[in-house]
Tab-separated table of C-alpha atoms and ligand atoms in Angstrom:
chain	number	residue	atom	x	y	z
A	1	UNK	CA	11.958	-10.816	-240.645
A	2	UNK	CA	10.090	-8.521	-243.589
A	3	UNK	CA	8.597	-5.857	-242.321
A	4	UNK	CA	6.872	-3.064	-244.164
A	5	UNK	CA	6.798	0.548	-244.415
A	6	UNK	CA	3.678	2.567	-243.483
A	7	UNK	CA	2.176	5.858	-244.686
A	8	UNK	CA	4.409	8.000	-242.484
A	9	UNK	CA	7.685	6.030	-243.423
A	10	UNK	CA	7.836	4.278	-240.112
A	11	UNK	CA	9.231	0.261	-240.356
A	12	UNK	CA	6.828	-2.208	-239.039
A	13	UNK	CA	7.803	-5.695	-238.610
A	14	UNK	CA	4.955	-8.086	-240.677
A	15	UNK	CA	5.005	-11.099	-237.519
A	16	UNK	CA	4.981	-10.478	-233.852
A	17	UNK	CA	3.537	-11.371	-230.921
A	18	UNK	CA	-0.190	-10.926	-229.393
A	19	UNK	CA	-0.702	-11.406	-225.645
A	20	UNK	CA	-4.505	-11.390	-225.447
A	21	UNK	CA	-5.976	-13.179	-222.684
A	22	UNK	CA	-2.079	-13.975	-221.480
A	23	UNK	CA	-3.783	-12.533	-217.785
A	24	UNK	CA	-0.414	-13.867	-215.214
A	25	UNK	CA	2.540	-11.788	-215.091
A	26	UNK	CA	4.909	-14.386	-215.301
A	27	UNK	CA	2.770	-16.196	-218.162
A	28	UNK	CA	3.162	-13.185	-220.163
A	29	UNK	CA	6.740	-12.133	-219.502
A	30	UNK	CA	8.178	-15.743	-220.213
A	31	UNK	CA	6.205	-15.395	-223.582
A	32	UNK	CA	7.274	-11.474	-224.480
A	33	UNK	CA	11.143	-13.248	-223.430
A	34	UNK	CA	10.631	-16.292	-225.371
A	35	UNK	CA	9.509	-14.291	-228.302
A	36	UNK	CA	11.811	-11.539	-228.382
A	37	UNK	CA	14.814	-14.289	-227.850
A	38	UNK	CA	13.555	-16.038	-230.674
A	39	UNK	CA	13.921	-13.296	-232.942
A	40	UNK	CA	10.468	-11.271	-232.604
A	41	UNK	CA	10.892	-7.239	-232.981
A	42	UNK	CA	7.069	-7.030	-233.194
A	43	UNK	CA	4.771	-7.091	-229.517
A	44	UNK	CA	1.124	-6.258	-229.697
A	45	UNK	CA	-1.113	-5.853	-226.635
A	46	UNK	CA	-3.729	-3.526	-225.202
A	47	UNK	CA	-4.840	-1.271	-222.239
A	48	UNK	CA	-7.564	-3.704	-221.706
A	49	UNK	CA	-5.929	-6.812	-221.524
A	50	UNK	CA	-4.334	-6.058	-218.501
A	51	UNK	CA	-1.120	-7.130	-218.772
A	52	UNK	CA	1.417	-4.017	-219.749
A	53	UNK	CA	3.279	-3.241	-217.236
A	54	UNK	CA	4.268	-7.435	-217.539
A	55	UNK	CA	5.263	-6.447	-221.103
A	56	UNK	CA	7.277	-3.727	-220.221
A	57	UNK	CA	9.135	-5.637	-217.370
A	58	UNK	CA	10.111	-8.497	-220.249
A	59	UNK	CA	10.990	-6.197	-222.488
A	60	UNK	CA	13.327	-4.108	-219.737
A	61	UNK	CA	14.459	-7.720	-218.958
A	62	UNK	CA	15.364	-9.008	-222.439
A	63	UNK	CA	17.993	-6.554	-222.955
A	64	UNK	CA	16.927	-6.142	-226.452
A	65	UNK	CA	17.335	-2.509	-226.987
A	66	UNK	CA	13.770	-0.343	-226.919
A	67	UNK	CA	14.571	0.817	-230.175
A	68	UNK	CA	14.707	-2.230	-232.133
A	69	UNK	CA	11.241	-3.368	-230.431
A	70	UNK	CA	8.115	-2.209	-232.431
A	71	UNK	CA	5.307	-2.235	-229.473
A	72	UNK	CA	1.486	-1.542	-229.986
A	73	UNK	CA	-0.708	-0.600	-227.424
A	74	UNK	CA	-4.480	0.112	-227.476
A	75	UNK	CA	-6.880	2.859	-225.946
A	76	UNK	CA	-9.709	1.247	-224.696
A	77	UNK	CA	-13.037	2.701	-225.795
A	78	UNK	CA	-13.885	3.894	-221.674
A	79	UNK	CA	-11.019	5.818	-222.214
A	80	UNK	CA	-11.947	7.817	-225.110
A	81	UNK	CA	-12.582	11.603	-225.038
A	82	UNK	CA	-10.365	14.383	-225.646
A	83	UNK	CA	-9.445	14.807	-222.199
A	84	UNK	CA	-9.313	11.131	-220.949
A	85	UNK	CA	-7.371	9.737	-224.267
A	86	UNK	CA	-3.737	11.509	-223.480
A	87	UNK	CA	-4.699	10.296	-219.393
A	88	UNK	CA	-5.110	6.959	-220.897
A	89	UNK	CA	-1.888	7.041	-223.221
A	90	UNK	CA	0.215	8.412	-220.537
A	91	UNK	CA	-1.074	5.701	-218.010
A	92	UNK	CA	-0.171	3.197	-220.766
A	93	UNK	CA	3.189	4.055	-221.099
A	94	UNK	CA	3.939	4.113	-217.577
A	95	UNK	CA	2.661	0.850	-217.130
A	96	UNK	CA	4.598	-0.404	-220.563
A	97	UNK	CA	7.807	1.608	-218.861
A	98	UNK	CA	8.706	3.449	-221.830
A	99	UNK	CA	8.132	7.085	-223.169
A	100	UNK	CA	7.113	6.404	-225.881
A	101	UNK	CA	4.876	3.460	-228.330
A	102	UNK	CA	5.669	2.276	-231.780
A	103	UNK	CA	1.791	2.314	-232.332
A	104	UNK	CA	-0.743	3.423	-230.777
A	105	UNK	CA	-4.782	2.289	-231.852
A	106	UNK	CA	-8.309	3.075	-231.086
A	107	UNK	CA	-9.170	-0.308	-229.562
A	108	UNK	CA	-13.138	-0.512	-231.282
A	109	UNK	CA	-14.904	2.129	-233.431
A	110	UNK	CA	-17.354	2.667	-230.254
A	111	UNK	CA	-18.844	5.812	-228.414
A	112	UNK	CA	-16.466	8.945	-229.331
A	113	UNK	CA	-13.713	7.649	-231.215
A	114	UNK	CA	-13.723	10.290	-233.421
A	115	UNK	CA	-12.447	12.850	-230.209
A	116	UNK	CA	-10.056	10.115	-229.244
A	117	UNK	CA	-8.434	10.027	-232.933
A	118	UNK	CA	-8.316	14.091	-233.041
A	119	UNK	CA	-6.661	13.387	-229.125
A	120	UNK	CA	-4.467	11.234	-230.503
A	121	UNK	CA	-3.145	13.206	-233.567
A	122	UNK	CA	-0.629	15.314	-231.523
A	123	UNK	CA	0.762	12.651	-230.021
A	124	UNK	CA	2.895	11.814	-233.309
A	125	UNK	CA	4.537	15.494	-233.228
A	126	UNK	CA	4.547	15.351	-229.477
A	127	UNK	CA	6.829	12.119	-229.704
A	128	UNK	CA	5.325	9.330	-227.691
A	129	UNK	CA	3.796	7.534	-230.617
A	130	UNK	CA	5.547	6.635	-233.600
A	131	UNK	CA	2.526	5.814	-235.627
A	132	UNK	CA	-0.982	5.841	-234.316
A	133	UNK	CA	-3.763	3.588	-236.048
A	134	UNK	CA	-7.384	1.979	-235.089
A	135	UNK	CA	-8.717	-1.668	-235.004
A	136	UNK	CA	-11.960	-3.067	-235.766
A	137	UNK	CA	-12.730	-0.652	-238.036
A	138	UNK	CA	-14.894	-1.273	-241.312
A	139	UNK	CA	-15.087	0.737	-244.288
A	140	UNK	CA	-17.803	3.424	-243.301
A	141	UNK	CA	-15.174	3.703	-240.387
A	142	UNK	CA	-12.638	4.594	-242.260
A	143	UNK	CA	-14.253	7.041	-245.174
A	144	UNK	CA	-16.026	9.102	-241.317
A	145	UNK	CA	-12.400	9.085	-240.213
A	146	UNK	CA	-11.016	9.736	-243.521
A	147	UNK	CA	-13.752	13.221	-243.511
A	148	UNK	CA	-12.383	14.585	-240.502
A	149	UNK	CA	-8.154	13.298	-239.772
A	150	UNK	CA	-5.197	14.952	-240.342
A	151	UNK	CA	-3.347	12.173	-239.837
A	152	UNK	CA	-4.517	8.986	-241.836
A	153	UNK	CA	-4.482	5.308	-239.779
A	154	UNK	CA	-1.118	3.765	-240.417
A	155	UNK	CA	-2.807	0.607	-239.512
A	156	UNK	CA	-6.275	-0.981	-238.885
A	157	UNK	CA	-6.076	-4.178	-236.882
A	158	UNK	CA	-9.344	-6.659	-237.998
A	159	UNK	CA	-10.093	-10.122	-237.218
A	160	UNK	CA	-8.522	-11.907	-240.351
A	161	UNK	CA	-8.026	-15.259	-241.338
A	162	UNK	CA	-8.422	-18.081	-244.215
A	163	UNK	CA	-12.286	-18.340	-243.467
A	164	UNK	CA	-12.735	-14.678	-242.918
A	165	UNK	CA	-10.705	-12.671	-245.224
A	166	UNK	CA	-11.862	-8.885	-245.394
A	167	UNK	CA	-11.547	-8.008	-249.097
A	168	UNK	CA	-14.163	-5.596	-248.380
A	169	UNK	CA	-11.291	-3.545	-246.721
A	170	UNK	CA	-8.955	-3.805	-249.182
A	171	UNK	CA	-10.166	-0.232	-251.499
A	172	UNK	CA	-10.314	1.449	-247.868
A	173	UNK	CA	-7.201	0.946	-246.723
A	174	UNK	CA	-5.287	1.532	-250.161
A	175	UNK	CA	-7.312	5.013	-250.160
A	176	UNK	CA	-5.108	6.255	-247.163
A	177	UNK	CA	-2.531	3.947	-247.655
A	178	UNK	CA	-3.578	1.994	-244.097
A	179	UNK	CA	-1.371	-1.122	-243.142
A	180	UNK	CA	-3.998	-4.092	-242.648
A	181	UNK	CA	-3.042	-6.152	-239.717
A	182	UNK	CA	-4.867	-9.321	-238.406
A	183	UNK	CA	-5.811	-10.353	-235.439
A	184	UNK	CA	-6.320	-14.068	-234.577
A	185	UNK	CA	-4.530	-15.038	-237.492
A	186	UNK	CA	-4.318	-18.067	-237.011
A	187	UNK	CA	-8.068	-18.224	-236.108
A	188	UNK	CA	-7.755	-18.975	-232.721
A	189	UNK	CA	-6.104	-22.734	-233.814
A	190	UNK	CA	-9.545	-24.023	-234.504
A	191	UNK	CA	-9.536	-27.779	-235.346
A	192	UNK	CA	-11.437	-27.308	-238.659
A	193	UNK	CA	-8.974	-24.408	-239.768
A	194	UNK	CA	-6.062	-26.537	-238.632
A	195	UNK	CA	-7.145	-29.715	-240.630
A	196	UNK	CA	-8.156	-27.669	-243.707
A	197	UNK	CA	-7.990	-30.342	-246.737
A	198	UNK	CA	-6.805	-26.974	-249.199
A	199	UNK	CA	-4.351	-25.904	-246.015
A	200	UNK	CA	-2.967	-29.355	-245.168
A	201	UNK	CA	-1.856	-29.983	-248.582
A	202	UNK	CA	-0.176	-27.116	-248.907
A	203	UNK	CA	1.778	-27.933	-245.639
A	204	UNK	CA	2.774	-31.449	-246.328
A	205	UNK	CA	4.257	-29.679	-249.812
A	206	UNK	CA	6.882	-27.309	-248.116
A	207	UNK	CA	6.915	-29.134	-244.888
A	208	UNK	CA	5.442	-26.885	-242.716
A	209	UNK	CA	2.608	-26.599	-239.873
A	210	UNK	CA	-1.305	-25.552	-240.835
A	211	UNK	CA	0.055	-22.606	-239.014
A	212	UNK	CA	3.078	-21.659	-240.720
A	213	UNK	CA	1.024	-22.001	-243.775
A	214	UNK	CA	-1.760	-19.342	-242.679
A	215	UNK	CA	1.036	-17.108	-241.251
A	216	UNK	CA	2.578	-17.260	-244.166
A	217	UNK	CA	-0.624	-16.637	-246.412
A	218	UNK	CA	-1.014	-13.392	-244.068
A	219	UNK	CA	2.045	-11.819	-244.464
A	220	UNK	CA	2.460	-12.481	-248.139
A	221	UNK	CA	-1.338	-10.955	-248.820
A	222	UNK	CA	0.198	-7.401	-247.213
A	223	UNK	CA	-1.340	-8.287	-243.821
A	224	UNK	CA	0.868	-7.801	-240.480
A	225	UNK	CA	-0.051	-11.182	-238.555
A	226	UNK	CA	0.370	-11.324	-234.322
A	227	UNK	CA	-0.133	-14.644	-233.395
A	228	UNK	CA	-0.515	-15.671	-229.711
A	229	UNK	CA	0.934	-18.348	-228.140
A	230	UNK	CA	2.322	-18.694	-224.661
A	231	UNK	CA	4.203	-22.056	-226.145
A	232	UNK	CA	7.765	-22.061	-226.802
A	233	UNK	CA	7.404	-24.282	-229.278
A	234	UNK	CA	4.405	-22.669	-231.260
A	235	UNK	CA	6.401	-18.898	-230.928
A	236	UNK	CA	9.661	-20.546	-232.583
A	237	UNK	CA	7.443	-21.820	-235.132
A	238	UNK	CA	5.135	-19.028	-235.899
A	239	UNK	CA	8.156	-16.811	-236.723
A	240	UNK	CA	9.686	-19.898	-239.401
A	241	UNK	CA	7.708	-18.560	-242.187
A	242	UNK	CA	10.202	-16.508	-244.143
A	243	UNK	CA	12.268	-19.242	-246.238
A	244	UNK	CA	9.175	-20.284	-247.900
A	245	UNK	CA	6.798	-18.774	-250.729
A	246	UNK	CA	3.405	-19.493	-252.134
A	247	UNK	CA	2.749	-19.499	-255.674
A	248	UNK	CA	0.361	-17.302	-257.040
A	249	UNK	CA	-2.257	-20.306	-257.490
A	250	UNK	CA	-1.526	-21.279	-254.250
A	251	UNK	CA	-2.449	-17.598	-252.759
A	252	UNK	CA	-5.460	-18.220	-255.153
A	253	UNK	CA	-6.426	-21.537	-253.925
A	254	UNK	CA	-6.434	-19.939	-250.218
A	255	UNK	CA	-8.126	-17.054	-251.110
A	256	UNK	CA	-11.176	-19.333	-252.579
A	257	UNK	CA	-11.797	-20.406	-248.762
A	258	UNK	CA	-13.258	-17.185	-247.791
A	259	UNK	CA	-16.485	-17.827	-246.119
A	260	UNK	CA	-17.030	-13.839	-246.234
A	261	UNK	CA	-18.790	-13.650	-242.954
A	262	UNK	CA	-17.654	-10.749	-240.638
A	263	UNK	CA	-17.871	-10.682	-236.798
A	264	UNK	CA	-20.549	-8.187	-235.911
A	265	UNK	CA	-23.424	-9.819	-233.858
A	266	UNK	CA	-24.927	-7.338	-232.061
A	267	UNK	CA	-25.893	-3.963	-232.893
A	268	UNK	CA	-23.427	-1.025	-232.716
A	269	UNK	CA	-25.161	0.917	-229.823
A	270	UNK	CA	-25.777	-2.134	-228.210
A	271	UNK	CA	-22.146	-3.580	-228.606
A	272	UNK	CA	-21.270	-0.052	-227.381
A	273	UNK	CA	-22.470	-0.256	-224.256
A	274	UNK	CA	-20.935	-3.501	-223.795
A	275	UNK	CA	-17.682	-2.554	-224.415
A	276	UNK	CA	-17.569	0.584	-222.520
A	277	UNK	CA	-18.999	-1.236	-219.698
A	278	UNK	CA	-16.008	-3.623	-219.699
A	279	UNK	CA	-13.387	-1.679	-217.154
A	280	UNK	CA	-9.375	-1.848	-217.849
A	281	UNK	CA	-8.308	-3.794	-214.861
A	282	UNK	CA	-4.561	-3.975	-214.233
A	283	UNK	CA	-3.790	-7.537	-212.996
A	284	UNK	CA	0.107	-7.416	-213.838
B	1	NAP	N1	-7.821	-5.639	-231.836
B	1	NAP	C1	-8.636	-6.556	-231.358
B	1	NAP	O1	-9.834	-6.319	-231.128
B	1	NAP	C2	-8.092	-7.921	-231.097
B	1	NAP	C3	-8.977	-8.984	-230.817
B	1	NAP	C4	-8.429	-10.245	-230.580
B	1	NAP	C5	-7.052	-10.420	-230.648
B	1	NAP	N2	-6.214	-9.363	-230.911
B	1	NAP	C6	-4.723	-9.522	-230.981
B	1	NAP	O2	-4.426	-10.609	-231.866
B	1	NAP	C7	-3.629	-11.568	-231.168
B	1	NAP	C8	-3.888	-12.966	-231.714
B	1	NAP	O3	-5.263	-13.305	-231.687
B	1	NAP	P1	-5.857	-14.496	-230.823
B	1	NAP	O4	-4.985	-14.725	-229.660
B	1	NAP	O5	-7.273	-14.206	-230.546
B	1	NAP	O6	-5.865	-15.751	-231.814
B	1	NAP	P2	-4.748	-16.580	-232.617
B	1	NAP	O7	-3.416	-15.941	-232.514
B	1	NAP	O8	-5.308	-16.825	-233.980
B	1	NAP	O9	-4.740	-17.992	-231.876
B	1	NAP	C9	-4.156	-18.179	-230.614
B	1	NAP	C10	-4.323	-19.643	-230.254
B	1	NAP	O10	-3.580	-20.443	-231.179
B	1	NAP	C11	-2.685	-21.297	-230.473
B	1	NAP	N3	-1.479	-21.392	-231.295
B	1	NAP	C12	-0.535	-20.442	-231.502
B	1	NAP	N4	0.389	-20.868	-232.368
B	1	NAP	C13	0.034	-22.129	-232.720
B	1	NAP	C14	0.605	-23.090	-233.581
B	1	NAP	N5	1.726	-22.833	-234.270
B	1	NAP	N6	-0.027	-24.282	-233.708
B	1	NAP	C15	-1.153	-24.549	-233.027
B	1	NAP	N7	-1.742	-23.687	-232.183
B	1	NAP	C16	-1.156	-22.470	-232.037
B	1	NAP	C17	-2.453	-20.630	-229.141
B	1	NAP	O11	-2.183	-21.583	-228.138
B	1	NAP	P3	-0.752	-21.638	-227.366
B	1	NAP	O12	-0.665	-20.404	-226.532
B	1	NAP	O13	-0.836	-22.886	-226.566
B	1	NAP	O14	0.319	-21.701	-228.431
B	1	NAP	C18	-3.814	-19.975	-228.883
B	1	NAP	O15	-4.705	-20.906	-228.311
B	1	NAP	C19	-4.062	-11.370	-229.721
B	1	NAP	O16	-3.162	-11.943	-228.797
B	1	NAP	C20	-4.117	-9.871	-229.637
B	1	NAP	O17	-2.809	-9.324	-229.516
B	1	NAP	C21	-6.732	-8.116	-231.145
């Protein structure tokens, strides 16, 4: 496993685990199992996905020591306000059954994230966050947060992948030194990603999966990659991507199928609303 260092000297593995949409308990604890027996030190999942305290209960079963487990959680953005964020974090952590999180993010850059970041500041000193980060944030994000922080994101989790790369983020996050991290890195296993002419090739060369190739492609660009899968099959071989390299032109060749269009469909304030509308229901 590589991992990499972020701006506060914490380790971060660069592969792990994502559980979204993993809604049953046991769905989601064979997976966390699965994935930490298979080597994974890296689990990422969210207030709103529901499915914590099922995380914490595979983690308490694995009896891979807390410390050697790197686990993000996220504040959803109904939970964000100075007084509501440490009510959400707490009820996170009991939920995750731990006293602390490796990393903790502002879920989306909607309604008053800004008073959830300065909420979440203390948390660092106070111990029950290791690092504390956002996702979904784009560069006009990051400079508002960047006017106002005392702490800078150790990490900015952003829908990444070979058709939707981001280098628009790139001069933001080397201002504060930000860890980029991708979500649905693998994007989503979409037929026409998986049976990529540029992609395949590459593959049948070091005989590996579409997958491995993208994961791969991820984590050697500087970006922290969380796959889901709730196969044994697909977790064993997300995490075989570290006895390979691609070449420089090979990076290149990747890089040249960026179709440069972001995810943002709706307005902000509309897209707000949305999302604060959505409530954090516990089903695990
Ligand atoms: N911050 C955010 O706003 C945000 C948003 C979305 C996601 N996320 C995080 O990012 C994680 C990953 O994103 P995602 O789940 O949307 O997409 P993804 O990881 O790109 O794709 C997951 C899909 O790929 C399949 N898959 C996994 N490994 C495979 C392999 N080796 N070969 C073929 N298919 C494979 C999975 O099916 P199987 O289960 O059958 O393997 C699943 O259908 C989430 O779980 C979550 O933790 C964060």
């Amino acid at each position: 496993m590589e991992t990499v260092t972020l701006n506060n000297g914490v380790e971060m593995p660069m592969l792990g685990l994502g559980v979204y949409r993993v809604t049953r308990a046991e769905d989601c604890i064979r997976a966390v199992r699965t994935a930490l027996d298979a080597g994974y030190r890296l689990i990422d999942t969210a207030a709103v996905y529901g499915n914590e305290s099922a995380v914490g209960r595979a983690i308490a079963e694995s009896g891979v020591p807390r410390e050697e487990i790197f686990l993000t959680t996220k504040i959803w953005v109904r939970d964000f306000g100075a007084t509501r964020t440490p009510v959400a974090f707490s009820e996170s952590l009991e939920r995750l059954g731990t006293d602390y999180v490796d990393l903790m993010l502002l879920h989306q850059p909607y309604g008053d994230w800004p008073a959830a970041w300065r909420a979440l500041e203390p948390e660092v000193a106070a111990g029950r966050a290791r690092a504390i980060g956002v996702s979904n944030f784009i560069p006009s994000d990051l400079e508002r947060l960047r006017s106002f922080a005392s702490v800078p994101p150790a990490v900015n989790q952003v829908e990444r992948h070979p058709y939707i790369q981001r280098p628009e983020l790139d001069a933001a996050h080397a201002a504060d030194g930000t860890v980029p991290e991708a979500w649905e890195p693998i994007g989503k296993a979409s037929p026409e990603l998986l049976r990529d002419p540029v992609l395949v090739a590459l593959a049948d060369k070091y005989g590996k999966s579409v997958a491995q190739v993208i994961l791969r492609w991820q984590v050697q660009s500087g970006y922290v990659a969380i796959p889901k899968s709730t196969s044994a099959g697909h977790i064993a071989e997300n995490i075989a991507i570290f006895d390979f390299a691609l070449s420089d032109e090979e990076m290149a060749s990747i890089a040249g199928l960026d179709r440069g269009r972001g995810r943002r469909p709706l307005p902000r304030w509309l897209m707000g609303l949305a999302v604060r509308a959505i409530p954090v229901r516990q089903t695990t």
